[in-house]
Coordinates of C-alpha atoms in Angstrom, one line a residue:
X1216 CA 114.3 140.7 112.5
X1217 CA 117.1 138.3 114.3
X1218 CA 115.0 135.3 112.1
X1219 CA 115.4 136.9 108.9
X1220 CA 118.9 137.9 109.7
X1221 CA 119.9 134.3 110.5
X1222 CA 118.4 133.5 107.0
X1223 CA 121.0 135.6 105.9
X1224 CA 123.9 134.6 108.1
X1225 CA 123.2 131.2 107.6
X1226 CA 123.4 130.8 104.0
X1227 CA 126.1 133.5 103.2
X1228 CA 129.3 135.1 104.2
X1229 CA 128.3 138.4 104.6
X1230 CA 128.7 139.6 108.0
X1231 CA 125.4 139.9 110.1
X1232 CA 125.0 139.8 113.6
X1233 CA 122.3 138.0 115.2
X1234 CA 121.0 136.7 118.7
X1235 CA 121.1 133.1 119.6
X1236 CA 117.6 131.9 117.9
X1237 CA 114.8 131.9 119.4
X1238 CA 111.1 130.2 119.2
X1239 CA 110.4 130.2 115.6
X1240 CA 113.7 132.2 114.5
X1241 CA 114.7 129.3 112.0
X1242 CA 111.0 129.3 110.8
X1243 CA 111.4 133.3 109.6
X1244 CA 114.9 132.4 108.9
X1245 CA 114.1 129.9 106.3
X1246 CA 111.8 132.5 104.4
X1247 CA 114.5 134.6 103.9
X1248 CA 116.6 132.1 102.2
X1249 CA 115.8 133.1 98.6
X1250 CA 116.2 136.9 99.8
X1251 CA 120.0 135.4 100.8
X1252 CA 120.1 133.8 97.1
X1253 CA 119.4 137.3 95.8
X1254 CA 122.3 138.6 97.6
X1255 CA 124.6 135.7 96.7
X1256 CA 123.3 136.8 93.2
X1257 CA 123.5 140.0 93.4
X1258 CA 127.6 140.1 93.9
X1259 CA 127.7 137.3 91.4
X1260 CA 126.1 139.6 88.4
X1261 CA 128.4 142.0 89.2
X1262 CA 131.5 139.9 88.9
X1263 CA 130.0 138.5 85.5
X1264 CA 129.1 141.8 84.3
X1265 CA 132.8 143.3 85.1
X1266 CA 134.5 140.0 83.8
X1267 CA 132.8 140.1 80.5
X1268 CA 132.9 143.7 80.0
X1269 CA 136.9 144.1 80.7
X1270 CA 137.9 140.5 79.0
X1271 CA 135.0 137.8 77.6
X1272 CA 131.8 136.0 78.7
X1273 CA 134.1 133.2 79.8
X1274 CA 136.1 135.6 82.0
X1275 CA 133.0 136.4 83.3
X1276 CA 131.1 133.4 83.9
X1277 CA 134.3 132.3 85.6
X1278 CA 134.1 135.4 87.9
X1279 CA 130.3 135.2 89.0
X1280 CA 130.7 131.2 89.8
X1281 CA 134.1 131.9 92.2
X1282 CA 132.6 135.0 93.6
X1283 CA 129.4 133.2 94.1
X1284 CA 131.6 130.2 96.0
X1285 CA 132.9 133.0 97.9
X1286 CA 129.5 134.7 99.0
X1287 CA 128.4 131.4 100.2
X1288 CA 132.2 130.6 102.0
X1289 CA 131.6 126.6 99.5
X1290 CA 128.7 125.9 101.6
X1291 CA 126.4 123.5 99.6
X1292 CA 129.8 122.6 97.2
X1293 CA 130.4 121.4 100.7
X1294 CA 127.8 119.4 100.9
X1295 CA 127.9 118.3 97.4
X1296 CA 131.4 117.0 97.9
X1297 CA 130.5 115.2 101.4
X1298 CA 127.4 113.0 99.3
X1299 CA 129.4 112.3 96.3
X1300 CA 132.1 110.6 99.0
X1301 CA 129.3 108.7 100.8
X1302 CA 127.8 107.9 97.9
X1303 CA 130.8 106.5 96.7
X1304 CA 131.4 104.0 100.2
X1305 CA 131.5 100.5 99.9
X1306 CA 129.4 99.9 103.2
X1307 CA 126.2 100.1 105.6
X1308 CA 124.5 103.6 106.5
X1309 CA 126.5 103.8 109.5
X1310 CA 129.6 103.8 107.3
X1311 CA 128.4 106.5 104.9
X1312 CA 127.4 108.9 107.3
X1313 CA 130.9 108.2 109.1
X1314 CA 132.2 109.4 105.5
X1315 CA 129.9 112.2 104.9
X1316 CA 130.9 114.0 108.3
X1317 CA 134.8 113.0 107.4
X1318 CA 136.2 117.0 106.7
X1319 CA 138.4 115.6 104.2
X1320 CA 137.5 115.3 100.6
X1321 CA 138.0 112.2 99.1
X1322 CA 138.6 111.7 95.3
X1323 CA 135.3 111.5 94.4
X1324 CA 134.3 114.4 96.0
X1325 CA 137.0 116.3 94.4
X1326 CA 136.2 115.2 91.0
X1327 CA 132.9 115.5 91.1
X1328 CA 133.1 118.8 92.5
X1329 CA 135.2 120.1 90.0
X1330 CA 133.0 119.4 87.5
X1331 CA 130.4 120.9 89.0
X1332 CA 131.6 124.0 88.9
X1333 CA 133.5 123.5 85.4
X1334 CA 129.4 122.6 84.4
X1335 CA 128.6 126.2 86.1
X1336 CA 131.1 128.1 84.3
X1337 CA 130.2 126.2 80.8
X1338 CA 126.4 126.9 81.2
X1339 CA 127.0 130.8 82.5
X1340 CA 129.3 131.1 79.5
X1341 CA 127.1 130.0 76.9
X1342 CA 124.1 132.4 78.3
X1343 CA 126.5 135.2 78.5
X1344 CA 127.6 134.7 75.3
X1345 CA 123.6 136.5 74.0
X1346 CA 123.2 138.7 77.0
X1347 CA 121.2 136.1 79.0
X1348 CA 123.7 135.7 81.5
X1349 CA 123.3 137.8 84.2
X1350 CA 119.3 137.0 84.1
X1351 CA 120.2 132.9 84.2
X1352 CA 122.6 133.7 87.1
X1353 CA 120.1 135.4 89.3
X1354 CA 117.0 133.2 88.6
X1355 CA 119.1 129.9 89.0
X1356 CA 120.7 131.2 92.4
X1357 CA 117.1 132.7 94.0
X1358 CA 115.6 129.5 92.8
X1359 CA 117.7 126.8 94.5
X1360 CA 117.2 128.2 97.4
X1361 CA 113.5 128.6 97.0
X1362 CA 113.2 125.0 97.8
X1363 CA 115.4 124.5 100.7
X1364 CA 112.0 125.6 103.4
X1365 CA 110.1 122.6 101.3
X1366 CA 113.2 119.8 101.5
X1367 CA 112.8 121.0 105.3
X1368 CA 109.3 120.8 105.8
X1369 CA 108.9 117.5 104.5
X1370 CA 112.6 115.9 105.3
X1371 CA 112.9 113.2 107.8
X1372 CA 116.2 113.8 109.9
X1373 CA 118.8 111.0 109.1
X1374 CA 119.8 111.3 112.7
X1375 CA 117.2 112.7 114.7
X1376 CA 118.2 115.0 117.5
X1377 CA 121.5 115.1 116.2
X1378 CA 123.1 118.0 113.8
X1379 CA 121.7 121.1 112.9
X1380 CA 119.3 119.8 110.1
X1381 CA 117.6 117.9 113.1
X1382 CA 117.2 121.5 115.1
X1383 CA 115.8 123.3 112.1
X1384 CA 113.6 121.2 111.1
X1385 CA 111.6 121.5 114.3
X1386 CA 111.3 124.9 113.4
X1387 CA 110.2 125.2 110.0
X1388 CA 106.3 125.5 109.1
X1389 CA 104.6 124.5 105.9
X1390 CA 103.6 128.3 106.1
X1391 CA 107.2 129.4 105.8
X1392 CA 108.3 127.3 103.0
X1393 CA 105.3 128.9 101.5
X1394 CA 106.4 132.3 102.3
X1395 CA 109.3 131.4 100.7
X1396 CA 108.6 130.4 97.7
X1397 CA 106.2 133.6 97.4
X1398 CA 109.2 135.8 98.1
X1399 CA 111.4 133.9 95.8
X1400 CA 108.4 134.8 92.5
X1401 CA 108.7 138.1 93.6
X1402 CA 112.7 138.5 93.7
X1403 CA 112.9 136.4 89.5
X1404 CA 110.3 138.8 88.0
X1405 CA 112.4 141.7 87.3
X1406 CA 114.7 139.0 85.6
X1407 CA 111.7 137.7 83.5
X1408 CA 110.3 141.3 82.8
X1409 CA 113.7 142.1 81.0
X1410 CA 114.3 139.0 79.3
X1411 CA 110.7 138.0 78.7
X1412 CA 111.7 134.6 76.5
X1413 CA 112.7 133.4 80.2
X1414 CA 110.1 132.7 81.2
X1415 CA 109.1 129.2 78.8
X1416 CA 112.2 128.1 79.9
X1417 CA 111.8 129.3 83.7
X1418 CA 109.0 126.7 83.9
X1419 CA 110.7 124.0 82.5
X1420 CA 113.6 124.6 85.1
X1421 CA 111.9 124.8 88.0
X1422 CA 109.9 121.5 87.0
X1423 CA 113.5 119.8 86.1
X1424 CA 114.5 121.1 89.7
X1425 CA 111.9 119.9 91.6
X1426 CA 112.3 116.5 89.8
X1427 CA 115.7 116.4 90.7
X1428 CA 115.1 117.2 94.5
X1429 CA 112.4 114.7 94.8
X1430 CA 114.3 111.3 93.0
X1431 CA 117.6 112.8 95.4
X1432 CA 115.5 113.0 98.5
X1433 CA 114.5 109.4 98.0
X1434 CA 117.8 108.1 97.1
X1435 CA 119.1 109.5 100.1
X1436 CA 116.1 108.0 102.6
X1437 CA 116.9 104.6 101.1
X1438 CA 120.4 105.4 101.5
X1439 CA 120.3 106.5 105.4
X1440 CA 116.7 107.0 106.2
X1441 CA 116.7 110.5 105.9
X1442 CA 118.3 113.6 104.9
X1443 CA 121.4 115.5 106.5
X1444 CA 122.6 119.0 106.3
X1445 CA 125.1 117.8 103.4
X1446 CA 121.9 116.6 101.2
X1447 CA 120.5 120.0 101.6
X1448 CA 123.6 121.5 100.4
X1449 CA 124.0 119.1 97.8
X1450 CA 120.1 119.9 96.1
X1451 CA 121.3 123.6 96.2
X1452 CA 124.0 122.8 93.8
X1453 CA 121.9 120.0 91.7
X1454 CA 119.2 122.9 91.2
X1455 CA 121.4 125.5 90.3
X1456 CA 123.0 123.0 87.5
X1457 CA 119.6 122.2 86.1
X1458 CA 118.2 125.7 85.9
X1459 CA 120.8 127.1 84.7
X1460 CA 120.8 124.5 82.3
X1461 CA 117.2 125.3 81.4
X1462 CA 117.7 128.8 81.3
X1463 CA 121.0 128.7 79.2
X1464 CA 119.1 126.8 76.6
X1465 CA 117.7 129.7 75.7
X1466 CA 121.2 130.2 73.6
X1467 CA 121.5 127.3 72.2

């Protein structure tokens, strides 16, 4: 229980209380990652739903994206923000990785993260708009986190030894990424069951995503050799963007 409760605690806001991990801890931990999507989800939907019931789909989409940056307390914007300023370096790996743990946001970062989320709000919108909405909001936030066990299993530390990534990853089986993704089918079907034409869409979005993680996972080893906790964070959002994308299609 203290595993899948750090799964929870780790990736969200809400207030849990857990032991110091254990053996294997981070390993359960991981599989509960999409169950922590479908809680950031959850609280999401219901700020859409109120938000688009009281004033418009826009009023709405803008609710579930803030309240979903709240459930999370910005941790994978975070990220995000952190690569688009290493990215963004004029210098060696040492030097971007010098940026990338810098707590300050540098303009890129800020930019780019505020078009992230204007892109969130604009693709929730347009789904809303023919009742799709809450649907695209839960699949695209179980299903970004559905990868993160994978991106674990088969990341190579950019620092090894060093920084939490490092730690978890010594943790983390090929048998709990699985587990993961199992639980994360299980959690989008009710979505798909009540907005069957999903589901075309649904496989074109998760292909897109796991595209996406794959191309940034090798930038990012060519960049520093490896991957950091901020890369992680950033694939969350990158995933999001393209299944929502996928999903919001459906409107078009």
């Amino acid at each position: 229980m203290n595993g899948f409760l750090l799964g929870i605690g780790f990736l969200t806001r809400f207030p849990v209380s857990t032991r110091a991990p254990g053996p294997g801890d981070w390993g359960r931990a991981a599989r509960a990652f999409p169950v922590a999507g479908a809680l950031v989800a959850a609280v999401a939907v219901l700020a859409q739903a109120a938000g688009s019931f009281v004033w418009s789909p826009l009023v709405g989409a803008i609710a579930a994206v803030a309240t979903a940056f709240w459930a999370t307390g910005g941790l994978h914007v975070d990220g995000w923000s952190d690569c688009l300023d290493g990215m963004s370096c004029n210098g060696d790996r040492e030097k971007t990785l010098a940026v990338m743990h810098d707590p300050r946001a540098g303009a890129v970062g800020a930019a780019g993260t505020t078009l992230l989320l204007l892109a969130k709000v604009a693709l929730v919108a347009h789904a809303g708009e023919v009742g799709t909405g809450a649907a695209a909001v839960w699949v695209a936030t179980i299903g970004a986190r559905a990868f993160l066990p994978l991106e674990i299993v088969f990341g190579t530390p950019a620092t090894p030894g060093k920084g939490l990534f490092a730690h978890v990853a010594a943790d983390v089986r090929r048998a709990d990424a699985a587990v993961a993704l199992l639980v994360a089918g299980l959690l989008v079907v009710p979505a798909v069951v009540l907005v069957p034409a999903l589901l075309p869409n649904l496989g074109v979005g998760v292909l897109g995503a796991a595209g996406v993680t794959a191309a940034w996972a090798a930038s990012w080893r060519a960049r520093i050799g490896g991957t950091t906790g901020d890369v992680l964070g950033a694939a969350v959002e990158l995933r999001e963007i393209v299944l929502l994308a996928s999903l919001a299609a459906l409107a078009a």
